[in-house]
Coordinates of C-alpha atoms in Angstrom, one line a residue:
Chain A
X245 CA 266.2 -103.1 -9.2
X246 CA 266.4 -99.6 -7.7
X247 CA 263.8 -96.8 -7.9
X248 CA 263.2 -94.6 -10.9
X249 CA 265.7 -92.0 -9.7
X250 CA 268.4 -94.6 -9.5
X251 CA 267.7 -95.7 -13.0
X252 CA 267.7 -92.1 -14.2
X253 CA 271.1 -91.6 -12.7
X254 CA 272.3 -94.6 -14.7
X255 CA 270.8 -93.3 -18.0
X256 CA 272.1 -89.7 -17.5
X257 CA 275.7 -89.2 -18.5
X258 CA 278.0 -87.8 -15.8
X259 CA 278.5 -84.0 -16.3
X260 CA 281.8 -82.0 -16.2
X261 CA 281.9 -78.5 -14.9
X262 CA 281.4 -76.2 -17.8
X263 CA 282.0 -72.4 -17.8
X264 CA 279.3 -70.0 -19.1
X265 CA 279.7 -68.4 -22.5
X266 CA 279.8 -64.7 -21.9
X267 CA 277.4 -63.0 -24.4
X268 CA 278.8 -60.8 -27.1
X269 CA 277.5 -58.4 -29.7
X270 CA 278.5 -58.5 -33.4
X271 CA 277.5 -55.8 -36.0
X272 CA 276.7 -57.6 -39.2
X273 CA 277.2 -56.3 -42.8
X274 CA 273.6 -55.1 -42.8
X275 CA 274.4 -52.9 -39.7
X276 CA 272.1 -55.1 -37.6
X277 CA 273.5 -56.2 -34.3
X278 CA 273.5 -59.9 -33.5
X279 CA 273.8 -61.0 -29.9
X280 CA 275.5 -64.4 -29.4
X281 CA 274.5 -66.0 -26.1
X282 CA 274.2 -69.4 -24.4
X283 CA 270.9 -71.2 -24.7
X284 CA 269.5 -72.8 -21.5
X285 CA 267.8 -76.2 -21.5
X286 CA 264.4 -74.7 -20.9
X287 CA 264.8 -72.7 -24.1
X288 CA 265.4 -75.7 -26.3
X289 CA 261.7 -76.2 -27.3
X290 CA 261.8 -72.8 -29.0
X291 CA 264.9 -73.8 -31.1
X292 CA 263.2 -77.1 -32.0
X293 CA 260.2 -75.2 -33.3
X294 CA 262.6 -73.2 -35.6
X295 CA 264.3 -76.4 -36.8
X296 CA 261.2 -78.4 -37.5
X297 CA 260.3 -76.9 -40.9
X298 CA 263.8 -77.5 -42.1
X299 CA 263.7 -81.3 -41.7
X300 CA 262.5 -81.8 -45.3
X301 CA 264.7 -79.1 -46.9
X302 CA 267.3 -80.9 -48.9
X303 CA 269.1 -77.7 -50.0
X304 CA 272.6 -77.4 -48.5
X305 CA 271.9 -80.5 -46.3
X306 CA 269.5 -78.5 -44.1
X307 CA 267.5 -81.8 -43.7
X308 CA 270.5 -83.8 -42.4
X309 CA 271.8 -80.9 -40.2
X310 CA 268.3 -80.1 -39.0
X311 CA 267.4 -83.7 -38.1
X312 CA 270.6 -84.4 -36.3
X313 CA 270.6 -81.1 -34.5
X314 CA 266.9 -81.7 -33.5
X315 CA 268.0 -84.9 -31.9
X316 CA 271.1 -83.4 -30.2
X317 CA 269.0 -80.6 -28.7
X318 CA 266.4 -83.0 -27.4
X319 CA 269.1 -85.1 -25.9
X320 CA 270.6 -81.9 -24.3
X321 CA 267.2 -80.9 -22.9
X322 CA 266.6 -84.4 -21.5
X323 CA 270.1 -85.1 -20.2
X324 CA 271.0 -87.8 -22.7
X325 CA 274.2 -86.3 -24.0
X326 CA 277.3 -85.6 -22.1
X327 CA 278.5 -82.0 -21.7
X328 CA 276.7 -80.4 -24.5
X329 CA 276.2 -76.7 -24.9
X330 CA 274.2 -74.6 -27.3
X331 CA 274.7 -71.0 -28.5
X332 CA 272.3 -68.8 -30.4
X333 CA 272.6 -65.7 -32.6
X334 CA 269.7 -63.3 -32.1
X335 CA 269.0 -60.1 -34.1
X336 CA 266.5 -57.9 -32.2
X337 CA 265.6 -61.1 -30.3
X338 CA 264.8 -63.0 -33.5
X339 CA 266.7 -66.3 -34.0
X340 CA 269.3 -65.9 -36.8
X341 CA 271.2 -69.2 -36.2
X342 CA 272.5 -71.6 -33.7
X343 CA 275.5 -73.8 -32.9
X344 CA 276.2 -76.7 -30.6
X345 CA 278.9 -79.0 -29.5
X346 CA 280.2 -80.9 -26.5
X347 CA 283.2 -81.5 -24.4
X348 CA 284.7 -85.0 -25.0
X349 CA 287.1 -84.5 -22.1
X350 CA 289.0 -81.6 -20.5
X351 CA 291.4 -81.2 -23.4
X352 CA 289.2 -82.1 -26.5
X353 CA 286.0 -80.6 -27.7
X354 CA 283.7 -81.8 -30.4
X355 CA 281.8 -79.5 -32.7
X356 CA 278.3 -80.7 -33.6
X357 CA 276.3 -78.4 -35.8
X358 CA 276.0 -74.9 -37.2
X359 CA 272.6 -73.9 -38.5
X360 CA 272.0 -70.6 -40.1
X361 CA 268.5 -69.2 -40.6
X362 CA 269.4 -65.7 -41.7
X363 CA 271.6 -66.3 -44.6
X364 CA 274.0 -64.0 -46.6
X365 CA 275.4 -62.1 -43.6
X366 CA 278.1 -64.6 -42.4
X367 CA 275.9 -65.5 -39.4
X368 CA 277.1 -69.1 -39.6
X369 CA 280.7 -68.0 -39.8
X370 CA 280.3 -65.8 -36.7
X371 CA 278.5 -68.5 -34.7
X372 CA 281.0 -71.2 -35.6
X373 CA 283.8 -68.9 -34.5
X374 CA 281.9 -68.3 -31.2
X375 CA 281.8 -72.0 -30.8
X376 CA 285.5 -72.4 -31.3
X377 CA 286.0 -69.4 -28.9
X378 CA 284.0 -71.2 -26.3
X379 CA 286.0 -74.4 -26.5
X380 CA 289.5 -72.9 -26.7
X381 CA 289.2 -69.7 -24.7
X382 CA 286.5 -70.3 -22.2
X383 CA 286.8 -74.1 -21.7
X384 CA 290.6 -73.9 -22.1
X385 CA 290.6 -76.9 -24.4
X386 CA 293.6 -77.9 -26.6
X387 CA 291.6 -78.8 -29.7
X388 CA 288.2 -79.2 -31.3
X389 CA 287.2 -82.1 -33.5
X390 CA 285.1 -81.0 -36.5
X391 CA 283.4 -82.4 -39.6
X392 CA 281.3 -80.8 -42.2
X393 CA 278.1 -82.2 -43.7
X394 CA 277.8 -79.7 -46.6
X395 CA 280.2 -78.2 -49.0
X396 CA 279.5 -74.8 -47.5
X397 CA 280.6 -76.1 -44.1
X398 CA 283.7 -77.6 -45.7
X399 CA 284.7 -74.2 -47.2
X400 CA 283.9 -72.3 -44.0
X401 CA 285.7 -74.6 -41.5
X402 CA 288.3 -76.8 -43.3
X403 CA 289.5 -74.2 -45.7
X404 CA 289.1 -70.9 -44.0
X405 CA 290.7 -71.7 -40.7
X406 CA 292.4 -74.0 -42.0
X407 CA 291.8 -77.3 -40.1
X408 CA 294.1 -80.3 -39.9
X409 CA 293.3 -83.8 -40.7
X410 CA 292.7 -86.2 -37.8
X411 CA 291.3 -89.0 -40.0
X412 CA 292.1 -91.8 -37.6
X413 CA 289.4 -90.4 -35.3
X414 CA 285.8 -91.1 -36.3
X415 CA 283.6 -88.1 -35.5
X416 CA 280.4 -88.8 -33.6
X417 CA 278.5 -87.3 -36.6
X418 CA 278.2 -90.5 -38.7
X419 CA 281.7 -91.8 -38.1
X420 CA 283.2 -89.4 -40.7
X421 CA 287.0 -89.0 -40.5
X422 CA 287.6 -86.0 -38.2
X423 CA 289.4 -82.7 -38.8
X424 CA 290.8 -80.8 -35.9
X425 CA 291.3 -77.2 -34.9
X426 CA 294.3 -77.0 -32.6
X427 CA 294.6 -74.1 -30.1
X428 CA 297.5 -72.5 -32.1
X429 CA 295.5 -72.6 -35.3
X430 CA 292.6 -71.0 -33.5
X431 CA 294.7 -68.1 -32.3
X432 CA 296.3 -67.7 -35.7
X433 CA 292.8 -67.4 -37.3
X434 CA 291.3 -65.4 -34.5
X435 CA 292.1 -61.9 -35.9
X436 CA 290.3 -62.6 -39.2
X437 CA 287.5 -64.9 -38.1
X438 CA 286.5 -64.2 -34.5
X439 CA 284.9 -60.9 -33.6
X440 CA 282.4 -59.3 -31.2
X441 CA 282.2 -56.9 -28.4
X442 CA 281.9 -57.5 -24.6
X443 CA 280.4 -56.6 -22.3
X444 CA 277.2 -55.9 -24.0
X445 CA 274.8 -53.3 -22.8
X446 CA 271.9 -54.1 -20.5
X447 CA 269.5 -52.9 -23.2
X448 CA 271.0 -55.2 -25.8
X449 CA 271.0 -58.1 -23.4
X450 CA 267.3 -57.4 -22.6
X451 CA 266.5 -57.5 -26.4
X452 CA 268.0 -61.0 -26.5
X453 CA 266.5 -62.4 -23.4
X454 CA 263.5 -64.0 -25.1
X455 CA 264.2 -66.0 -28.2
X456 CA 261.7 -64.9 -30.9
X457 CA 261.1 -67.1 -33.9
X458 CA 260.5 -66.1 -37.5
X459 CA 257.4 -67.7 -38.9
X460 CA 258.0 -71.2 -40.2
X461 CA 257.4 -70.1 -43.8
X462 CA 260.0 -67.4 -43.3
X463 CA 262.5 -69.8 -41.9
X464 CA 262.2 -72.0 -45.0
X465 CA 262.3 -69.0 -47.4
X466 CA 265.3 -67.6 -45.6
X467 CA 267.4 -70.8 -45.8
X468 CA 266.4 -71.0 -49.5
X469 CA 267.7 -67.4 -49.9
X470 CA 264.3 -66.0 -50.8
X471 CA 262.6 -62.8 -49.8
X472 CA 259.4 -62.9 -47.8
X473 CA 256.2 -62.1 -49.8
Chain B
X33 CA 268.8 -50.2 -91.8
X34 CA 265.3 -50.6 -90.3
X35 CA 264.5 -49.4 -86.8
X36 CA 264.2 -52.0 -84.1
X37 CA 261.9 -51.7 -81.0
X38 CA 261.7 -53.6 -77.8
X39 CA 258.0 -54.6 -77.5
X40 CA 258.2 -56.8 -74.4
X41 CA 260.6 -57.6 -71.5
X42 CA 260.5 -60.3 -68.9
X43 CA 262.7 -62.2 -66.5
X44 CA 262.8 -64.8 -63.7
X45 CA 263.9 -63.9 -60.3
X46 CA 267.7 -64.3 -60.2
X47 CA 269.2 -66.5 -57.4
X48 CA 269.4 -70.2 -56.9
X49 CA 266.7 -72.0 -58.9
X50 CA 265.5 -75.6 -58.7
X51 CA 264.0 -75.2 -62.2
X52 CA 265.7 -77.0 -65.1
X53 CA 267.5 -74.8 -67.6
X54 CA 264.8 -74.7 -70.3
X55 CA 262.1 -74.0 -67.7
X56 CA 264.0 -70.9 -66.6
X57 CA 264.3 -69.8 -70.3
X58 CA 260.6 -70.6 -70.9
X59 CA 259.3 -68.6 -67.9
X60 CA 261.3 -65.5 -68.9
X61 CA 260.3 -65.9 -72.5
X62 CA 256.6 -66.2 -71.7
X63 CA 256.8 -63.2 -69.5
X64 CA 258.3 -61.1 -72.3
X65 CA 255.8 -62.4 -74.9
X66 CA 252.9 -61.5 -72.5
X67 CA 254.4 -58.1 -71.9
X68 CA 254.7 -57.5 -75.7
X69 CA 251.1 -58.6 -76.2
X70 CA 251.7 -59.3 -79.9
X71 CA 248.1 -60.3 -80.6
X72 CA 248.8 -63.1 -83.0
X73 CA 251.8 -61.7 -84.8
X74 CA 254.1 -64.7 -85.2
X75 CA 257.6 -64.9 -83.8
X76 CA 260.1 -65.2 -86.8
X77 CA 263.2 -66.0 -84.8
X78 CA 264.5 -67.1 -81.4
X79 CA 268.0 -66.4 -80.2
X80 CA 269.2 -67.9 -76.9
X81 CA 272.3 -66.6 -75.1
X82 CA 274.1 -68.9 -72.7
X83 CA 277.7 -69.5 -71.7
X84 CA 278.0 -72.8 -69.8
X85 CA 275.1 -75.2 -70.5
X86 CA 277.2 -77.5 -72.6
X87 CA 279.6 -77.9 -69.8
X88 CA 277.6 -77.6 -66.6
X89 CA 274.0 -78.6 -67.7
X90 CA 275.0 -81.0 -70.5
X91 CA 272.7 -79.3 -73.0
X92 CA 273.4 -77.6 -76.3
X93 CA 271.4 -76.1 -79.2
X94 CA 269.3 -74.1 -76.7
X95 CA 267.7 -72.0 -79.5
X96 CA 266.1 -75.0 -81.0
X97 CA 265.1 -76.3 -77.6
X98 CA 263.4 -73.1 -76.7
X99 CA 261.4 -73.0 -80.0
X100 CA 260.2 -76.5 -79.2
X101 CA 259.5 -75.7 -75.6
X102 CA 257.3 -72.8 -76.6
X103 CA 255.9 -74.4 -79.8
X104 CA 257.1 -71.5 -81.9
X105 CA 257.9 -73.6 -85.0
X106 CA 258.9 -72.8 -87.6
X107 CA 260.7 -69.8 -86.1
X108 CA 264.4 -69.7 -87.0
X109 CA 266.6 -70.6 -84.0
X110 CA 270.1 -69.6 -82.9
X111 CA 272.3 -70.1 -79.9
X112 CA 274.9 -67.5 -79.0
X113 CA 277.9 -68.2 -76.7
X114 CA 280.1 -65.1 -76.3
X115 CA 281.3 -65.4 -72.7
X116 CA 279.7 -62.9 -70.3
X117 CA 278.7 -60.8 -73.3
X118 CA 276.5 -63.6 -74.6
X119 CA 273.3 -61.8 -73.6
X120 CA 273.9 -58.5 -75.5
X121 CA 275.5 -60.4 -78.4
X122 CA 272.3 -62.4 -78.7
X123 CA 270.3 -59.1 -78.7
X124 CA 272.6 -57.9 -81.4
X125 CA 271.8 -61.0 -83.5
X126 CA 268.1 -60.3 -83.1
X127 CA 268.7 -56.6 -83.8
X128 CA 270.5 -57.4 -87.1
X129 CA 267.8 -59.8 -88.2
X130 CA 265.1 -57.1 -87.9
X131 CA 267.3 -54.2 -89.1
X132 CA 268.1 -56.2 -92.2
X133 CA 264.5 -57.0 -92.9
X134 CA 265.0 -60.7 -92.4
X135 CA 262.5 -60.8 -89.5
X136 CA 259.8 -58.7 -87.9
X137 CA 259.6 -60.4 -84.5
X138 CA 262.6 -62.0 -82.7
X139 CA 262.5 -63.4 -79.2
X140 CA 265.9 -63.1 -77.4
X141 CA 266.4 -65.0 -74.2
X142 CA 269.4 -65.3 -72.0
X143 CA 269.7 -68.1 -69.5
X144 CA 272.2 -69.7 -67.2
X145 CA 271.9 -72.3 -64.5
X146 CA 275.2 -72.2 -62.6
X147 CA 274.3 -73.2 -59.1
X148 CA 274.1 -76.8 -60.1
X149 CA 277.8 -77.0 -59.6
X150 CA 279.8 -75.9 -56.5
X151 CA 281.5 -72.5 -56.2
X152 CA 284.9 -73.8 -57.1
X153 CA 283.7 -75.5 -60.2
X154 CA 281.6 -72.5 -61.1
X155 CA 284.6 -70.2 -60.8
X156 CA 286.7 -72.6 -62.9
X157 CA 284.0 -72.7 -65.6
X158 CA 283.9 -68.9 -65.9
X159 CA 287.7 -68.8 -65.8
X160 CA 287.7 -70.9 -69.0
X161 CA 287.2 -67.6 -70.9
X162 CA 290.7 -66.5 -70.0
X163 CA 293.7 -67.3 -72.3
X164 CA 294.3 -71.0 -72.0
X165 CA 298.1 -70.8 -72.1
X166 CA 298.9 -67.4 -70.9
X167 CA 296.3 -67.1 -68.1
X168 CA 294.2 -70.1 -67.3
X169 CA 296.9 -72.6 -66.7
X170 CA 298.5 -70.3 -64.1
X171 CA 295.3 -70.4 -62.0
X172 CA 293.8 -67.1 -63.2
X173 CA 290.2 -66.7 -62.3
X174 CA 287.9 -63.7 -62.9
X175 CA 288.1 -62.5 -59.3
X176 CA 291.9 -62.6 -59.5
X177 CA 292.0 -60.7 -62.7
X178 CA 289.6 -58.2 -61.2
X179 CA 291.8 -57.9 -58.1
X180 CA 294.9 -57.1 -60.2
X181 CA 292.9 -54.6 -62.3
X182 CA 291.4 -53.0 -59.1
X183 CA 294.8 -52.5 -57.5
X184 CA 296.3 -50.9 -60.6
X185 CA 293.2 -48.7 -61.1
X186 CA 293.0 -47.6 -57.5
X187 CA 296.7 -46.7 -57.4
X188 CA 296.4 -44.8 -60.7
X189 CA 293.3 -42.8 -59.9
X190 CA 293.2 -42.5 -56.1
X191 CA 290.3 -44.8 -55.7
X192 CA 290.0 -46.2 -52.2
X193 CA 288.2 -49.3 -50.7
X194 CA 285.5 -46.9 -49.4
X195 CA 284.6 -46.1 -53.0
X196 CA 284.2 -49.8 -53.8
X197 CA 282.1 -50.2 -50.7
X198 CA 279.9 -47.2 -51.9
X199 CA 279.2 -49.0 -55.1
X200 CA 278.2 -52.2 -53.2
X201 CA 276.0 -50.3 -50.7
X202 CA 274.3 -48.4 -53.5
X203 CA 273.6 -51.5 -55.6
X204 CA 272.4 -53.6 -52.6
X205 CA 270.0 -50.7 -51.7
X206 CA 268.7 -50.7 -55.3
X207 CA 268.3 -54.5 -55.4
X208 CA 266.3 -54.4 -52.2
X209 CA 263.7 -52.5 -54.2
X210 CA 263.9 -55.1 -57.1
X211 CA 261.7 -58.2 -56.6
X212 CA 263.8 -60.0 -59.3
X213 CA 267.1 -59.5 -57.5
X214 CA 269.2 -62.3 -56.2
X215 CA 270.3 -60.4 -53.0
X216 CA 267.7 -58.2 -51.4
X217 CA 269.7 -57.2 -48.4
X218 CA 271.0 -53.7 -47.7
X219 CA 274.5 -53.3 -46.3
X220 CA 276.3 -50.5 -44.4
X221 CA 279.7 -48.9 -44.6
X222 CA 280.2 -49.8 -40.9
X223 CA 279.3 -53.5 -41.4
X224 CA 281.5 -54.1 -44.5
X225 CA 284.4 -51.7 -44.0
X226 CA 284.9 -49.6 -40.9
X227 CA 284.0 -51.7 -37.8
X228 CA 286.3 -54.4 -36.5
X229 CA 283.6 -57.0 -37.4
X230 CA 283.9 -56.0 -41.0
X231 CA 287.0 -58.2 -41.2
X232 CA 284.8 -61.3 -40.7
X233 CA 281.7 -59.9 -42.4
X234 CA 283.5 -59.0 -45.6
X235 CA 286.6 -61.3 -46.0
X236 CA 289.1 -60.8 -48.8
X237 CA 288.5 -62.7 -52.1
X238 CA 291.3 -61.3 -54.3
X239 CA 292.8 -58.2 -52.6
X240 CA 291.8 -55.4 -52.7
X241 CA 288.5 -57.0 -53.6
X242 CA 286.4 -58.4 -50.7
X243 CA 283.3 -60.5 -50.7
X244 CA 280.9 -57.6 -51.0
X245 CA 282.9 -56.3 -54.0
X246 CA 282.0 -59.5 -56.0
X247 CA 278.8 -60.5 -57.7
X248 CA 277.0 -63.6 -56.6
X249 CA 276.8 -66.8 -58.7
X250 CA 273.2 -66.9 -59.9
X251 CA 270.7 -68.9 -61.9
X252 CA 268.2 -67.0 -64.0
X253 CA 266.8 -66.0 -67.3
X254 CA 265.8 -62.8 -69.0
X255 CA 264.0 -62.2 -72.3
X256 CA 263.2 -59.4 -74.8
X257 CA 260.8 -59.3 -77.7
X258 CA 262.3 -57.3 -80.5
X259 CA 260.0 -56.1 -83.3
X260 CA 260.2 -54.0 -86.5
X261 CA 258.8 -50.5 -86.7
X262 CA 255.8 -51.9 -88.7
X263 CA 254.9 -54.3 -85.9
X264 CA 255.6 -51.8 -83.1
X265 CA 253.2 -49.3 -84.7
X266 CA 250.4 -51.9 -84.2
X267 CA 251.1 -52.5 -80.5
X268 CA 249.8 -50.6 -77.6
X269 CA 251.9 -49.1 -74.8
X270 CA 255.1 -47.0 -74.7
X271 CA 257.6 -47.5 -77.6
X272 CA 261.2 -48.2 -76.7
X273 CA 263.6 -48.2 -79.6
X274 CA 266.9 -50.1 -79.6
X275 CA 268.5 -46.9 -80.9
X276 CA 272.1 -48.1 -81.3
X277 CA 274.4 -50.9 -80.5
X278 CA 278.2 -51.2 -80.6
X279 CA 280.7 -53.9 -80.1
X280 CA 284.5 -53.9 -79.7
X281 CA 287.2 -56.4 -78.7
X282 CA 290.6 -56.1 -77.1
X283 CA 293.5 -58.5 -76.5
X284 CA 292.6 -61.8 -75.0
X285 CA 295.3 -61.5 -72.3
X286 CA 294.9 -58.5 -70.1
X287 CA 298.7 -58.0 -69.6
X288 CA 299.2 -57.4 -73.3
X289 CA 297.3 -54.1 -73.2
X290 CA 299.4 -51.0 -73.2
X291 CA 297.4 -49.7 -70.2
X292 CA 295.3 -52.5 -68.6
X293 CA 293.2 -49.9 -66.7
X294 CA 292.1 -48.3 -70.0
X295 CA 288.9 -50.2 -71.0
X296 CA 289.4 -49.5 -74.7
X297 CA 286.7 -52.0 -75.8
X298 CA 284.1 -50.3 -73.6
X299 CA 285.1 -46.9 -75.0
X300 CA 284.9 -48.0 -78.6
X301 CA 281.6 -50.0 -78.2
X302 CA 280.0 -47.0 -76.4
X303 CA 281.2 -44.6 -79.0
X304 CA 279.7 -46.8 -81.7
X305 CA 276.4 -47.2 -79.9
X306 CA 276.0 -43.5 -79.2
X307 CA 277.0 -42.6 -82.8
X308 CA 274.5 -45.0 -84.3
X309 CA 271.8 -43.7 -81.9
X310 CA 272.6 -40.1 -82.8
X311 CA 273.0 -39.4 -79.1
X312 CA 275.7 -38.5 -76.5
X313 CA 276.6 -39.9 -73.1
X314 CA 275.2 -36.7 -71.5
X315 CA 271.8 -37.5 -73.0
X316 CA 271.5 -40.7 -70.9
X317 CA 269.1 -40.7 -68.0
X318 CA 269.8 -44.2 -66.6
X319 CA 272.5 -46.9 -67.2
X320 CA 273.1 -50.5 -66.4
X321 CA 276.8 -51.3 -66.2
X322 CA 278.5 -54.7 -65.9
X323 CA 279.6 -54.5 -62.2
X324 CA 280.6 -58.1 -61.8
X325 CA 283.1 -56.5 -59.4
X326 CA 282.5 -53.1 -57.9
X327 CA 285.6 -51.6 -59.5
X328 CA 284.1 -52.3 -62.9
X329 CA 281.2 -50.0 -62.3
X330 CA 283.6 -47.1 -61.7
X331 CA 285.9 -47.9 -64.6
X332 CA 283.0 -48.5 -67.0
X333 CA 281.3 -45.3 -66.0
X334 CA 284.4 -43.4 -67.2
X335 CA 285.0 -45.5 -70.3
X336 CA 281.4 -45.2 -71.4
X337 CA 281.9 -41.4 -71.5
X338 CA 279.8 -40.4 -68.5
X339 CA 282.6 -39.0 -66.4
X340 CA 286.2 -38.0 -67.2
X341 CA 288.9 -40.6 -66.8
X342 CA 289.8 -41.0 -63.1
X343 CA 286.7 -39.2 -61.9
X344 CA 284.1 -42.0 -61.7
X345 CA 284.7 -42.4 -58.0
X346 CA 284.2 -38.6 -57.5
X347 CA 280.8 -38.9 -59.2
X348 CA 280.0 -41.7 -56.8
X349 CA 281.0 -39.5 -53.9
X350 CA 278.8 -36.7 -55.1
X351 CA 275.8 -39.2 -55.3
X352 CA 275.5 -38.7 -59.0
X353 CA 275.0 -42.4 -59.7
X354 CA 272.4 -43.1 -56.9
X355 CA 268.7 -43.3 -57.6
X356 CA 267.7 -39.6 -57.6
X357 CA 271.2 -38.6 -58.7
X358 CA 272.2 -37.0 -62.0
X359 CA 272.8 -40.4 -63.7
X360 CA 271.5 -43.4 -61.7
X361 CA 273.6 -46.4 -62.5
X362 CA 272.4 -49.9 -61.9
X363 CA 269.0 -49.2 -60.5
X364 CA 268.3 -52.9 -60.8
X365 CA 271.0 -53.6 -58.2
X366 CA 273.5 -54.5 -61.0
X367 CA 275.3 -57.8 -61.3
X368 CA 276.6 -57.0 -57.8
X369 CA 273.2 -57.6 -56.1
X370 CA 270.6 -58.4 -58.8
X371 CA 272.9 -61.3 -59.6
X372 CA 274.9 -62.6 -62.6
X373 CA 273.6 -65.7 -64.4
X374 CA 276.3 -65.1 -67.0
X375 CA 274.4 -65.7 -70.3
X376 CA 271.3 -63.9 -69.0
X377 CA 273.1 -60.8 -67.8
X378 CA 273.3 -58.8 -71.0
X379 CA 269.6 -59.4 -71.7
X380 CA 268.6 -58.6 -68.1
X381 CA 270.3 -55.3 -68.3
X382 CA 268.1 -54.4 -71.3
X383 CA 265.0 -55.8 -69.6
X384 CA 265.6 -53.4 -66.6
X385 CA 266.2 -50.5 -69.0
X386 CA 263.1 -51.2 -71.0
X387 CA 261.0 -51.3 -67.8
X388 CA 262.7 -48.1 -66.7
X389 CA 261.9 -46.3 -70.0
X390 CA 258.3 -47.6 -69.8
X391 CA 258.0 -46.3 -66.2
X392 CA 257.3 -49.8 -64.8
X393 CA 260.0 -50.1 -62.1
X394 CA 258.0 -49.1 -59.0
X395 CA 260.2 -48.0 -56.1
X396 CA 263.4 -48.0 -58.1
X397 CA 261.9 -46.0 -61.0
X398 CA 264.2 -43.3 -62.4
X399 CA 262.0 -40.3 -62.9
X400 CA 261.2 -39.4 -66.5
X401 CA 263.8 -41.7 -68.0
X402 CA 263.9 -41.4 -71.8
X403 CA 267.4 -42.5 -72.8
X404 CA 269.2 -45.5 -71.4
X405 CA 272.5 -47.2 -71.8
X406 CA 273.9 -50.7 -71.1
X407 CA 277.4 -52.1 -71.1
X408 CA 277.7 -55.9 -71.2
X409 CA 281.4 -56.6 -70.5
X410 CA 282.7 -59.9 -71.8
X411 CA 285.9 -61.7 -70.9
X412 CA 287.9 -59.2 -68.9
X413 CA 287.1 -56.5 -71.4
X414 CA 288.1 -58.4 -74.5
X415 CA 284.6 -58.4 -75.9
X416 CA 282.1 -55.6 -75.0
X417 CA 278.6 -54.9 -76.3
X418 CA 277.1 -51.5 -75.6
X419 CA 273.4 -50.6 -76.2
X420 CA 271.5 -47.3 -76.3
X421 CA 267.7 -47.3 -75.8
X422 CA 265.3 -44.5 -76.4
X423 CA 261.7 -44.0 -75.4
X424 CA 259.6 -42.5 -78.1
X425 CA 256.5 -40.5 -77.3

């Protein structure tokens, strides 16, 4: 038996080289600007804090998505998942939503989750598109495997893009038959589904440097589509 | 005909509700009864408006159910299903009961719980109001009919997408001031139309209508207490008279109309309501129009007689229809942002107008409002109920 470092090396999956996701700014329907940027491992505890109150929210499968995402983010933070990345959408620094996924190999990506906190402004749609952009344009992958856990996700991804069936492949999220976004379909959908401006100003980047959290009660109210107070 | 007054008005917040159907109806009804403060005067009749409960909630005979829920026996009970005009139709049934002398107090409640089904099923359920052989079987939905109507109306009158966006922006801003509204989020012209991101923010639903041109699918309930003049005289608080109602129909299929952009049923229903009230469109201080799609607010504002044909969008440009304008339209946020629980909508329009005439609308109050008008648009204009309300000193 070797020392603890040797064991850790065995437990930790080998990592591929992954490019950074260049931050972008998106003006939402409300006129607010959302910065989409990559989340570093050390920022994961902040995201976990945002997800925690959603673990018992059944509406729109927030409980399933929240619980799975919680585990995936923990695994990312503690090096127990291979080649994962996390992107967040921030409005004035406040977390509006997050997405994650991983690279299966050089050619194929796997989308994990999209979780929207600020609802009604297509935040989830923008973040999912950013995730696809990362796989296809920045990681230069050929395709992304995708499933949806909620009917909302099904409408957003399977119908809007539209995705193709790859049912012979079981997705890592529960072994559900996979759908796939091939590179060509991504580029065909890009003009109507992928947006954002780069580079973003220093001032805007500064506003998104620290992830601020809405209060737990606000998070639950927002996902339930309710107004604060 | 005896005069009819609105003694109380109440509603639930519109949106997505976890409450069962009859709980929604009960909460709105109790709010209206509390508002009316009848002081022991019994309720003679209960009328419940609803469009889809039999299909999507597996419940019928809602009038009887509400009487039982609120222990209002032996009040007479009715249920009214008249498509999206169910709400104002139910008010008309209550109005007729009091005007004829058959009742002194009638509780009218509109309720709908649509979010129990997914969006596709909900759209299909509403589409069942279209002609079964000439429209429905070809996949016609309300958004698609509205899209066809919008394109024709826009071509004919020079209305542009920016005008539709102006309706949405105005009504979202109003709804942000309404604690009962489904969507309390302001939106901007840049975010929904002019910036490149608007393509994603505001995707097409049925061209030329985009997401922010369409009302949300909502759950909710709204309720009114109608009373006779004798009962109203005993109650404290401002007196709001249901001064006139009108109702008109048109062909079931939209394509059979000589000019599909002419909302003839709105025009006739409005003329009837104003004539019966002894008032004119120019007397109106505030209006609630049936803006299930933004284009309808513009079209109805003309057909109701507020603006000449083809000039509704010009009034919008001038700011006439904003809060603080010459004739504020949809201060509640309208169906567009307050929400559209179909059977509740016609009642909710009159709830808002009652509150407006009583000066109880807070931030969205139209100053010194004395005369109000509502248009509840059923089908795609094949069954319309118009109402005129008047505050008495």
